[in-house]
Tab-separated table of C-alpha atoms and ligand atoms in Angstrom:
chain	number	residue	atom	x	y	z
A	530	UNK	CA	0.000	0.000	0.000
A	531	UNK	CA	1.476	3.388	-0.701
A	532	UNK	CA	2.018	5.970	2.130
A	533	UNK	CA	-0.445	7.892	3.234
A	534	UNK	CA	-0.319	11.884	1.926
A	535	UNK	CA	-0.927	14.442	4.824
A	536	UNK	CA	-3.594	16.432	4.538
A	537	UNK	CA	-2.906	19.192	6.764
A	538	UNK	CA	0.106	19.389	4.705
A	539	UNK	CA	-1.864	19.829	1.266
A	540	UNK	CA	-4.273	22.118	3.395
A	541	UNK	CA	-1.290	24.487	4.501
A	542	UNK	CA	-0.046	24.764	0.748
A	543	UNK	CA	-3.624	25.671	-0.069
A	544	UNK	CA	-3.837	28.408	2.202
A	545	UNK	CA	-0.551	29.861	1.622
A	546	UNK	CA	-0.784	29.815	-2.099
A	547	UNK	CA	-4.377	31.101	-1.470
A	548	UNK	CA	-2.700	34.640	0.489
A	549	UNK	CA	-1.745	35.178	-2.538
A	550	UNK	CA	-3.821	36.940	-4.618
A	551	UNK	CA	-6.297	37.142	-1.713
A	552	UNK	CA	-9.459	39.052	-2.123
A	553	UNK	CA	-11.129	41.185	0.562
A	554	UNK	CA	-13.778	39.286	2.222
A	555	UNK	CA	-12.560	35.683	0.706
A	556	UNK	CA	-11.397	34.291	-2.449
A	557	UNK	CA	-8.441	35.185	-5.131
A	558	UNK	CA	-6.993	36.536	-8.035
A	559	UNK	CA	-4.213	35.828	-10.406
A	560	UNK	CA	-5.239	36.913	-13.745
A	561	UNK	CA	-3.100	35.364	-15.933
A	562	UNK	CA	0.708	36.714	-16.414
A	563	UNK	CA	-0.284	39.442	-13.867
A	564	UNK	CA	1.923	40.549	-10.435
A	565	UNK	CA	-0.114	38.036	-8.085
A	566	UNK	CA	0.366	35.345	-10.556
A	567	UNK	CA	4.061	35.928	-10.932
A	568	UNK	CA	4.459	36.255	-7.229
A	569	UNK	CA	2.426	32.667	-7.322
A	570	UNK	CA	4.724	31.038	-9.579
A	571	UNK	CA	7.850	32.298	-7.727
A	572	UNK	CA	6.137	30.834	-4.610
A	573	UNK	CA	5.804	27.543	-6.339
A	574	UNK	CA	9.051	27.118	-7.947
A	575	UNK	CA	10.911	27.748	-4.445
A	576	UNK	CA	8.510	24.943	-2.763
A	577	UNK	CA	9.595	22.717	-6.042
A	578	UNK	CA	12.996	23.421	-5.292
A	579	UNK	CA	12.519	23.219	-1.503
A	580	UNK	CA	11.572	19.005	-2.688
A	581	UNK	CA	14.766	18.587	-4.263
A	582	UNK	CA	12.483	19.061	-7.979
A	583	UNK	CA	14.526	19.960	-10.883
A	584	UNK	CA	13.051	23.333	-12.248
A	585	UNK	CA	12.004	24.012	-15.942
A	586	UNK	CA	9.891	26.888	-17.617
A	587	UNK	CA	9.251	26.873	-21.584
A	588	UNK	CA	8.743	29.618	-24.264
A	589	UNK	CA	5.015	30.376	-22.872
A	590	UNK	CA	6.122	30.206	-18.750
A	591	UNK	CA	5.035	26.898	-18.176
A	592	UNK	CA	6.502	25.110	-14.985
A	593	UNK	CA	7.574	21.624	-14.110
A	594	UNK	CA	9.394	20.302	-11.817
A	595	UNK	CA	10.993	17.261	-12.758
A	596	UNK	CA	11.691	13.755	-9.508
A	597	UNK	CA	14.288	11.738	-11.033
A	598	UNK	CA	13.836	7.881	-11.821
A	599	UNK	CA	15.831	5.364	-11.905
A	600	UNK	CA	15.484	5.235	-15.461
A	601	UNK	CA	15.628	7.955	-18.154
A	602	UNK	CA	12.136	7.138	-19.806
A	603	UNK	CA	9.561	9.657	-20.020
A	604	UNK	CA	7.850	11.029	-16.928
A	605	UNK	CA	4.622	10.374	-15.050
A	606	UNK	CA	3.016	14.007	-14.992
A	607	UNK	CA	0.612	15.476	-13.058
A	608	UNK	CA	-0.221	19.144	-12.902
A	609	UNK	CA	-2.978	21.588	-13.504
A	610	UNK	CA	-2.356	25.717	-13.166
A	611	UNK	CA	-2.271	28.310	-10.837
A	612	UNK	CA	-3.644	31.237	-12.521
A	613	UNK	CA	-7.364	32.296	-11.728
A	614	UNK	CA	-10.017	34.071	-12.933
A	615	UNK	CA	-10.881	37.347	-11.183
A	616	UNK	CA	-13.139	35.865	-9.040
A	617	UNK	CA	-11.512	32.750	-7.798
A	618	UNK	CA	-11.491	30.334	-5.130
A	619	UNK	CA	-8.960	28.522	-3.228
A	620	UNK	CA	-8.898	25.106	-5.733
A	621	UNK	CA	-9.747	25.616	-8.968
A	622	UNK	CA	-6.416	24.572	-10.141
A	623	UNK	CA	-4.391	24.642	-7.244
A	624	UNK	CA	-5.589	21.516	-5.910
A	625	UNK	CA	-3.964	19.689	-8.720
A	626	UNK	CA	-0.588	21.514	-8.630
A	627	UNK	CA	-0.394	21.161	-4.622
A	628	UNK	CA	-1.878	17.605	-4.213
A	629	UNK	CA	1.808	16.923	-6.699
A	630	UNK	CA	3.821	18.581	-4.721
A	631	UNK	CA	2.165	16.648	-1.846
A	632	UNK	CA	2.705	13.044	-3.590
A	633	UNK	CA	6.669	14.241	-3.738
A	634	UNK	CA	6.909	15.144	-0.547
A	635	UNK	CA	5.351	11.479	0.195
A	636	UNK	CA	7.513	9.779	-1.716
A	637	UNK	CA	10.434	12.189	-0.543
A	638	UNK	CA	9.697	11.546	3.270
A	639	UNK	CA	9.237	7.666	2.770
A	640	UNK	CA	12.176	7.144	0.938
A	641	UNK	CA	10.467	5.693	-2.361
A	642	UNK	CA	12.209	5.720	-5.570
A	643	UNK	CA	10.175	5.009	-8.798
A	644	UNK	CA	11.493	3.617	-12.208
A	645	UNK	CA	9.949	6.489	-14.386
A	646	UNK	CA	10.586	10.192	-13.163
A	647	UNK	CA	8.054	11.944	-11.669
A	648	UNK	CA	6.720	15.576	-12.849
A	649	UNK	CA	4.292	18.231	-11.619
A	650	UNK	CA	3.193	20.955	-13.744
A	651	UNK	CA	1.401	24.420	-13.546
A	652	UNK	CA	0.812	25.412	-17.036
A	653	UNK	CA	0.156	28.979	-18.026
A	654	UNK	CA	-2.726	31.050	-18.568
A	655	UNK	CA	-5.291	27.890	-18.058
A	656	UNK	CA	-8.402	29.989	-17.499
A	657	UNK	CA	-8.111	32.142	-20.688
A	658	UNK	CA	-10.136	34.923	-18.573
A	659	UNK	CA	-7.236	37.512	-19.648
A	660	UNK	CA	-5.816	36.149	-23.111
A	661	UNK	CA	-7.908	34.025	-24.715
A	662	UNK	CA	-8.116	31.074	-25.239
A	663	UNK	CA	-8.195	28.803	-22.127
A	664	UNK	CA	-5.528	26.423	-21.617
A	665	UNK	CA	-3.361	28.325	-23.309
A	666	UNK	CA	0.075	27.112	-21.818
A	667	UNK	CA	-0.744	23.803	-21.588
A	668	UNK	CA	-2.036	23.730	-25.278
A	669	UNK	CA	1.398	25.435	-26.495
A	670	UNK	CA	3.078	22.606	-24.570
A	671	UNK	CA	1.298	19.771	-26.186
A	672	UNK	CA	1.198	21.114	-29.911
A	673	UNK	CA	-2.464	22.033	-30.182
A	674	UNK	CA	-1.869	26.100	-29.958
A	675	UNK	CA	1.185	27.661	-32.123
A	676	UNK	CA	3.733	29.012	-29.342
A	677	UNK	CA	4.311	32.481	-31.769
A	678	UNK	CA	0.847	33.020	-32.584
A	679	UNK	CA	-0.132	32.680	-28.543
A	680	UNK	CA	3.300	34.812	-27.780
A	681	UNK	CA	1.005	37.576	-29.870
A	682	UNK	CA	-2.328	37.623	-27.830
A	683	UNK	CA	-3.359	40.973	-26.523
A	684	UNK	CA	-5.437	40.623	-23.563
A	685	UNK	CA	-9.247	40.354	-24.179
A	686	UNK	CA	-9.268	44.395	-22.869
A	687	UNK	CA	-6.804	45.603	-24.593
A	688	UNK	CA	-4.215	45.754	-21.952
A	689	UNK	CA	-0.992	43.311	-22.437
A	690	UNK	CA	0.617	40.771	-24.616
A	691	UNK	CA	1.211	37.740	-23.733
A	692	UNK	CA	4.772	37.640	-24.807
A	693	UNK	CA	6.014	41.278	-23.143
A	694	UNK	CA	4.335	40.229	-19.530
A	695	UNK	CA	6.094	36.746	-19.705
A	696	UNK	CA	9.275	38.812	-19.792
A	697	UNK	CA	8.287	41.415	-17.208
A	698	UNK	CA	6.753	38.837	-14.784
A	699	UNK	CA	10.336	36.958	-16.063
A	700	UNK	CA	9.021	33.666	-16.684
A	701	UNK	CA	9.712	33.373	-21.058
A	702	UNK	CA	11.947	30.533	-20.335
A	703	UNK	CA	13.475	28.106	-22.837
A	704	UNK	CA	13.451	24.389	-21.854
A	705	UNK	CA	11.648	21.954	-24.257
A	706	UNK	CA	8.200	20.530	-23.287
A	707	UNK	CA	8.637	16.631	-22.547
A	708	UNK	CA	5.843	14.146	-24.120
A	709	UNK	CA	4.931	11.894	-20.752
A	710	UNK	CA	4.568	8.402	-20.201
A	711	UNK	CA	1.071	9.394	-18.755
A	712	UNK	CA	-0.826	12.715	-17.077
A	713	UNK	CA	-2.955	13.096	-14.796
A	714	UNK	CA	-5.012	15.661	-13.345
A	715	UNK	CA	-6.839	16.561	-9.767
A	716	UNK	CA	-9.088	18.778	-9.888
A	717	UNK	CA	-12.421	20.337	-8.558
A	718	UNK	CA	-15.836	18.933	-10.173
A	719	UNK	CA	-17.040	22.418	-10.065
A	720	UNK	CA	-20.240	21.445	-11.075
A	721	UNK	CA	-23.064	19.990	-8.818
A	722	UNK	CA	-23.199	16.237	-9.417
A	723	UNK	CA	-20.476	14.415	-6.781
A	724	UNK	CA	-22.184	16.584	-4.197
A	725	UNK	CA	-26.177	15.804	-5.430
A	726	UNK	CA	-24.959	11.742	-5.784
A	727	UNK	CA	-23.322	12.091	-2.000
A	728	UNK	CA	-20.088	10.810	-4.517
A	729	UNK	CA	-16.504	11.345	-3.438
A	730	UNK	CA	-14.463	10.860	-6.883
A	731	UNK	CA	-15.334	11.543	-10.234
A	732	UNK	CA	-13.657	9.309	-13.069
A	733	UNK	CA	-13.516	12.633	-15.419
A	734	UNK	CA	-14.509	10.315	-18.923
A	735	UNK	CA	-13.761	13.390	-20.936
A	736	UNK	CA	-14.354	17.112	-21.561
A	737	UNK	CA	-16.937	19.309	-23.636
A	738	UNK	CA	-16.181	20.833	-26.340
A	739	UNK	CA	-15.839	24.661	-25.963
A	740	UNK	CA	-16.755	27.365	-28.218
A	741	UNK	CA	-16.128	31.243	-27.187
A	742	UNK	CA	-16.662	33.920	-29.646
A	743	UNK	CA	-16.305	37.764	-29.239
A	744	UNK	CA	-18.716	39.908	-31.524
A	745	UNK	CA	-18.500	43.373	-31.918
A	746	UNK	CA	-21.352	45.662	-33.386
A	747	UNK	CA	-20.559	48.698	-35.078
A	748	UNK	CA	-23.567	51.288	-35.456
A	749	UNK	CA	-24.268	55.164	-35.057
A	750	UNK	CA	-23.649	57.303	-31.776
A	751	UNK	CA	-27.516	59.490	-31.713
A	752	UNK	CA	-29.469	61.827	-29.277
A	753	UNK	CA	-31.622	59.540	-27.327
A	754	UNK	CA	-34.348	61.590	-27.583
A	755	UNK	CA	-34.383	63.122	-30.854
A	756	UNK	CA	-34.100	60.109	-32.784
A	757	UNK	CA	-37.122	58.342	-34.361
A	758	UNK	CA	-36.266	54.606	-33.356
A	759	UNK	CA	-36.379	53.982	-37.385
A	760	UNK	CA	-33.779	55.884	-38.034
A	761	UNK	CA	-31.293	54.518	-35.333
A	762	UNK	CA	-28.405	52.240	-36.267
A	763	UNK	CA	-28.271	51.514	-31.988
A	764	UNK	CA	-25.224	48.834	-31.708
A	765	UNK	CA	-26.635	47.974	-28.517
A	766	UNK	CA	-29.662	46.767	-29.394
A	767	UNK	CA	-28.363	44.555	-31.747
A	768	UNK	CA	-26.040	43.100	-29.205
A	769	UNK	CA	-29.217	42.272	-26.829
A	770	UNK	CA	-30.682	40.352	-29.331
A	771	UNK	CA	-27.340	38.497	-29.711
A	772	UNK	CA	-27.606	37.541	-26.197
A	773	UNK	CA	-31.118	36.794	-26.179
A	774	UNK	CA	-30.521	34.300	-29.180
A	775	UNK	CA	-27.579	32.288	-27.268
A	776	UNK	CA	-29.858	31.694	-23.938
A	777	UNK	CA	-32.500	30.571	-26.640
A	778	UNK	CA	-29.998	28.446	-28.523
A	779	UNK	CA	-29.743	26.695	-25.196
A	780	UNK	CA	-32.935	26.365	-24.530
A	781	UNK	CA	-33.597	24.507	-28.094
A	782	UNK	CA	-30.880	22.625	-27.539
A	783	UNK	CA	-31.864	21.296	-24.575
A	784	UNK	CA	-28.961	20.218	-21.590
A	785	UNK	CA	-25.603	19.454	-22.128
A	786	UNK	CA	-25.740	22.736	-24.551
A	787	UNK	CA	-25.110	26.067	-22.141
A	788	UNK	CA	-24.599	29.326	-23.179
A	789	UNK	CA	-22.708	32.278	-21.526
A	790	UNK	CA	-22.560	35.698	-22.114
A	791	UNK	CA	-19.280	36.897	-19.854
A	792	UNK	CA	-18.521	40.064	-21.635
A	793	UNK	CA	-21.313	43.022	-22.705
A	794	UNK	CA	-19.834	46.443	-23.073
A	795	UNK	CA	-21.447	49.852	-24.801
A	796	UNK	CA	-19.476	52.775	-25.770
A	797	UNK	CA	-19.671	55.433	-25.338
A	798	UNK	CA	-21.694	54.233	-22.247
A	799	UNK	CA	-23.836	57.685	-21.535
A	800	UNK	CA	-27.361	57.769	-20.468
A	801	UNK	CA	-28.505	59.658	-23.735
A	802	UNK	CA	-26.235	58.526	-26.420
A	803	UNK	CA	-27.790	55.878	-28.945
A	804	UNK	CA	-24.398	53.320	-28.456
A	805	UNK	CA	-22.122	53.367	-31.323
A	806	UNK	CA	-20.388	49.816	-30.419
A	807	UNK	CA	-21.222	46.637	-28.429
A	808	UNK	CA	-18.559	43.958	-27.249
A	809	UNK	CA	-19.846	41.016	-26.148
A	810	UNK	CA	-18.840	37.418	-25.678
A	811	UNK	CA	-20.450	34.169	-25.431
A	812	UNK	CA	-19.344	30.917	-24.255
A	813	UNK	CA	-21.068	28.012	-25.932
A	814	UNK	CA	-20.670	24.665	-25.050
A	815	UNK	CA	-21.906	20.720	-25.613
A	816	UNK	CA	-20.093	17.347	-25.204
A	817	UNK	CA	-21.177	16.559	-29.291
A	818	UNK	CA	-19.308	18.346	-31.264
A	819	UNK	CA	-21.934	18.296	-34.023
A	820	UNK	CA	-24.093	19.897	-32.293
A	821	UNK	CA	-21.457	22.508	-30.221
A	822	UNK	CA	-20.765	23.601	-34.197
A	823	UNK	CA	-24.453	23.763	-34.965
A	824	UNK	CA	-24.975	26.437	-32.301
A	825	UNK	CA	-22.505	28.118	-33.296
A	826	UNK	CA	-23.639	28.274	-36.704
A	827	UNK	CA	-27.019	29.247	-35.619
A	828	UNK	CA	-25.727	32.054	-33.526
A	829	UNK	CA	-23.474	33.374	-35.755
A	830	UNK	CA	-25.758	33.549	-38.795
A	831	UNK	CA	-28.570	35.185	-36.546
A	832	UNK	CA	-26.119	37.830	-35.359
A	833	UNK	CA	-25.164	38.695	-39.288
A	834	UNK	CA	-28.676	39.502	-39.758
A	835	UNK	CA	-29.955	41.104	-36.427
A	836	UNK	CA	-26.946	43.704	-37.545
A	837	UNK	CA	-27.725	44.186	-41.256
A	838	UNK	CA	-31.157	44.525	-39.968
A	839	UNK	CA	-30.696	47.419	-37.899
A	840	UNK	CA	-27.829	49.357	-40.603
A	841	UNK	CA	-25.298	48.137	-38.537
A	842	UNK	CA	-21.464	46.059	-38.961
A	843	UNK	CA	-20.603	42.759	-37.087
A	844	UNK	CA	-17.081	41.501	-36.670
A	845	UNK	CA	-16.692	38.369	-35.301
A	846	UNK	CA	-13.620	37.087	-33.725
A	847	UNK	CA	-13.448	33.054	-32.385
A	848	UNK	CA	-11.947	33.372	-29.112
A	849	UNK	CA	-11.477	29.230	-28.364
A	850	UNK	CA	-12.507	26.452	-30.716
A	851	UNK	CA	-12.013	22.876	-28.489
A	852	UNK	CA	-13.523	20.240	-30.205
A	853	UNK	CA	-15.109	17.619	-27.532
A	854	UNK	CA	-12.295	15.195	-25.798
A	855	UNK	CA	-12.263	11.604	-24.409
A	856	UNK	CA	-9.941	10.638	-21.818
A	857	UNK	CA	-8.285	6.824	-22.422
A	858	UNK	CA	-10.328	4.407	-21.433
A	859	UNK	CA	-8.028	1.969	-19.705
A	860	UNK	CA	-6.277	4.985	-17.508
A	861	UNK	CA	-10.024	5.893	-17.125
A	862	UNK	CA	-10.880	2.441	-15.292
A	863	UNK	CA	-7.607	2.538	-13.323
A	864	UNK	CA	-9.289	6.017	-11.431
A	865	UNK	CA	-12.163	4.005	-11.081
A	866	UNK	CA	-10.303	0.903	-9.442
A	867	UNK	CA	-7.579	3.118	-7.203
A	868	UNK	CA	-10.914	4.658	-5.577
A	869	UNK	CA	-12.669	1.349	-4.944
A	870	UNK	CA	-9.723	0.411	-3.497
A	871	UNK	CA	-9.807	2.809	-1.011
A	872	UNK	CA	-13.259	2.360	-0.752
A	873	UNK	CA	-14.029	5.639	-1.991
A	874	UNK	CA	-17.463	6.364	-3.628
A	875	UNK	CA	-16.854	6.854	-7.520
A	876	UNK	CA	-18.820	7.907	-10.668
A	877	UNK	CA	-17.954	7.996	-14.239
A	878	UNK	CA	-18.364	11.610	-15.706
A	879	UNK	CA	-17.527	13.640	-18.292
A	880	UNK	CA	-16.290	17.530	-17.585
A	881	UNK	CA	-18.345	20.681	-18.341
A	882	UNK	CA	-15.180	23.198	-17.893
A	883	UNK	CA	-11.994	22.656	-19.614
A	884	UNK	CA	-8.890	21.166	-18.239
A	885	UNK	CA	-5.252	21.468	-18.708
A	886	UNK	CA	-5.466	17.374	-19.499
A	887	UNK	CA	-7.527	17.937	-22.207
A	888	UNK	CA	-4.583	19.060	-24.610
A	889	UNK	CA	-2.537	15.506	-23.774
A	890	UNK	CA	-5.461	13.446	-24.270
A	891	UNK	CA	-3.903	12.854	-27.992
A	892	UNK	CA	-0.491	12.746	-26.715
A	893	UNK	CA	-0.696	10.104	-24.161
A	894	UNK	CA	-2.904	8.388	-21.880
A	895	UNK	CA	-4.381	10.901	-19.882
A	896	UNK	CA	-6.787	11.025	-17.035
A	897	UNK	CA	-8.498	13.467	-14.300
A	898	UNK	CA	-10.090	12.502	-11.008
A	899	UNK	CA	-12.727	15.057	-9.350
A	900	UNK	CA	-13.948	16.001	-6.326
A	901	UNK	CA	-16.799	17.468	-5.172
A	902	UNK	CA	-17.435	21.136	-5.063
A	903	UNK	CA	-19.542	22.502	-2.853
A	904	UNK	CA	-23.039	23.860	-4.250
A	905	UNK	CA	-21.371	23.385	-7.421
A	906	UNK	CA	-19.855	26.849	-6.907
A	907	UNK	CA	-16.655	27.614	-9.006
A	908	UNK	CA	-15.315	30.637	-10.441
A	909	UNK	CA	-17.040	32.246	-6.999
A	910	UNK	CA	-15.504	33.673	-4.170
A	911	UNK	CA	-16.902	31.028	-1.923
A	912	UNK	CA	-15.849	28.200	-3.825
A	913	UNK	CA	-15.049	25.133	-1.674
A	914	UNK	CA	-14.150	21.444	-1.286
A	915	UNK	CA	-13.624	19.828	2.201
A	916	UNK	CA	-10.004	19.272	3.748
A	917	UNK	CA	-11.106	15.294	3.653
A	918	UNK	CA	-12.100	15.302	-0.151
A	919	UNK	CA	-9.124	17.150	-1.009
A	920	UNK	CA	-7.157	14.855	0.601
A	921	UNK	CA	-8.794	11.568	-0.817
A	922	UNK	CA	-7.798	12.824	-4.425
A	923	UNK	CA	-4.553	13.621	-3.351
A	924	UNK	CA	-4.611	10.017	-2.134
A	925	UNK	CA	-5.351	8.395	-4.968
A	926	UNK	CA	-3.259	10.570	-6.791
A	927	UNK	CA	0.083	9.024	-5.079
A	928	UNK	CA	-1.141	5.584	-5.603
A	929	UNK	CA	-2.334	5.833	-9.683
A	930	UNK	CA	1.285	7.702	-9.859
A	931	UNK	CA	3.380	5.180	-7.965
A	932	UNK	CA	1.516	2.249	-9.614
A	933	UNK	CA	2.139	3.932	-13.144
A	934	UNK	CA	5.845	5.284	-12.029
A	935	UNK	CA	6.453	1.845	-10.782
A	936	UNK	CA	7.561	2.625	-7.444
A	937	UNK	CA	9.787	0.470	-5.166
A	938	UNK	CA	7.762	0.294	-2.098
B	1360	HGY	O1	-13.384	27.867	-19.032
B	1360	HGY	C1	-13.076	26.808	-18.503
B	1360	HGY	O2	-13.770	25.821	-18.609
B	1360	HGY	C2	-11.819	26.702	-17.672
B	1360	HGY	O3	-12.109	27.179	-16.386
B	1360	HGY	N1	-10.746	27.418	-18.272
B	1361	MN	MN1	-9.323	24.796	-13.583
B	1362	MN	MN1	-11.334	27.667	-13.927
């Protein structure tokens, strides 16, 4: 039986990485490539060092650190991110970075050497809430995003690239991504299923398929009160109707299709000025990719004419196009077994937000493991997931990793 993780342990990382970037009143923030995410990673890569892990940061500021084997094969990786969106919780993310750094410490403290090395990764800009898209770092590592075309991005308002902050945050580094032996990922359900089933693990089966497009209206700044409503070319009402049209997309669709408008802005924004431009963005998303490209179709096409019907331009920009994943099926059913054997409670699932695993799925076998959330709540202040949870994934993390590593025990 491998060793058993300490909690407390996992629990103090949590905390301490959660100071950073605190929010008043409760949660965090590390944007992306920002000064709380830097002073994150420069927190993380002294604990790495602090376990003996050799250090490495690519072209687009991904971290791993790297437990030697005693052979030279590829590693064993497991990893997730530490960047957040604005209004983040303790886990999202974290949980799967720390619960690594836990498993070394483990193995560290016990004395346990394993044939393959051992790696634990935060990869870059996962949430895409800055520079878009979402796993951004992680898709650079594995191929899937071009590393000069994501160098480009400018932030989704304007401010930043994502090359010039990796050099001011100083983490443009140069070491060559590694293709491993297998990955795996811990992370938060951040939906409401483990909690409504009274589940403790998720087998994560896969991950939707994730569509986010920014569309921009161009029409006619007018007095708001002189204006006959005929004669307006009024960007924002155009951009309502956009938004109207992707909740009823999702309504037609029926569940697993949702639909999320995250950005609306009007300029110029005054009381009693017809607005000349809309931004807005919508997240669209369904685990059949037919029918994720459908809806997008659909909105797209309804947005072209809701514009030209009111005199007004559309530009549309895709912000993320991830086609629908599956996780591999044998790694799948070795989550499955490694909770049973713990007798752990344990669903199959598939994943309504995207993950960092996601981009190795065609690389290697890759897996996740979830736990619950509670309420559901993520990408909220009050996100949480009990110390004991926490600690069962972390749990089964060390044994799926020593039984895939093959450790000496
Ligand atoms: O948007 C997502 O699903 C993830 O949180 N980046
Ligand atoms: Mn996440
Ligand atoms: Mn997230």
């Amino acid at each position: 039986m491998t060793p058993a993780i300490s909690p407390a342990r996992l629990m103090r990382r949590l905390t301490a990485l959660g100071e950073i970037g605190a929010l008043e009143g409760g949660g965090v923030c590390r944007l992306a490539l920002g000064d709380a995410d830097k002073a994150g990673r420069d927190w993380l890569v002294a604990e790495m060092e602090r376990l003996g892990l050799a250090v490495f940061v690519d072209a687009i500021g991904n971290i791993w650190g790297l437990r030697a084997g005693r052979g030279q094969g590829a590693p064993v990786m497991v990893g997730s991110h530490i960047d957040t969106v604005a209004t983040g919780g303790l886990y999202d993310g974290a949980l799967g970075v720390l619960a690594g750094l836990e498993l070394i410490e483990t193995l560290n403290e016990n004395g346990i050497d394993t044939e393959a090395p051992v790696a634990v990764a935060a990869f870059t800009n996962e949430e895409g809430a800055r520079f878009a898209p979402d796993m951004m770092g992680s898709g650079v590592y594995c191929g899937a995003l071009g590393r000069d075309e994501m160098l480009a991005v400018t932030a989704t308002d304007g401010a930043g690239v994502v090359g010039a902050e990796l050099d001011r945050i100083g983490y443009r580094g140069s070491a060559a991504p590694v293709v491993p032996a297998a990955y795996l990922e811990l992370h938060i359900e951040q939906g409401p299923v483990l909690e409504r089933e009274g589940l403790r693990i998720g087998a994560v089966t896969g991950v939707q398929g994730i569509h986010w497009t920014e569309f921009t209206v161009h029409g006619q700044t007018n007095h708001a009160g002189t204006t006959p409503m005929a004669l307006r070319r009024d960007a924002g009402q155009v951009a309502m109707r956009i938004a109207r049209e992707a909740d009823a997309i999702a309504a037609a669709f029926g569940p697993p299709q949702v639909a999320t408008v995250g950005v609306f802005e009007l300029s110029p924004g005054l009381v009693n000025v017809v607005p000349e431009t809309a931004r807005l963005t919508v997240d669209l998303r369904n685990t059949d990719g037919n029918r994720l490209n459908e809806a997008t179709r659909r909105l797209t096409g309804f947005a072209e004419t809701a514009a030209a019907q009111a005199g007004c331009t559309l530009s549309t920009r895709p912000l993320a196009r991830f086609a629908p994943v599956g996780f591999d099926a044998a790694l799948v059913g070795k989550v499955e077994a490694a909770a049973r054997a713990r007798q752990m409670s344990v669903r199959r699932m598939p994943s309504g937000a995207g993950h960092d695993a996601q981009m190795f799925a065609p690389l290697c076998p890759t897996a996740m493991i979830f736990v619950p959330s509670e309420k559901g709540l993520s990408h909220n202040v009050k996100e949480h997931s009990d110390e004991a949870d926490c600690a069962a994934g972390a749990q089964m993390l060390l044994d799926l990793v020593c039984d895939l590593a093959g450790a000496r025990i």
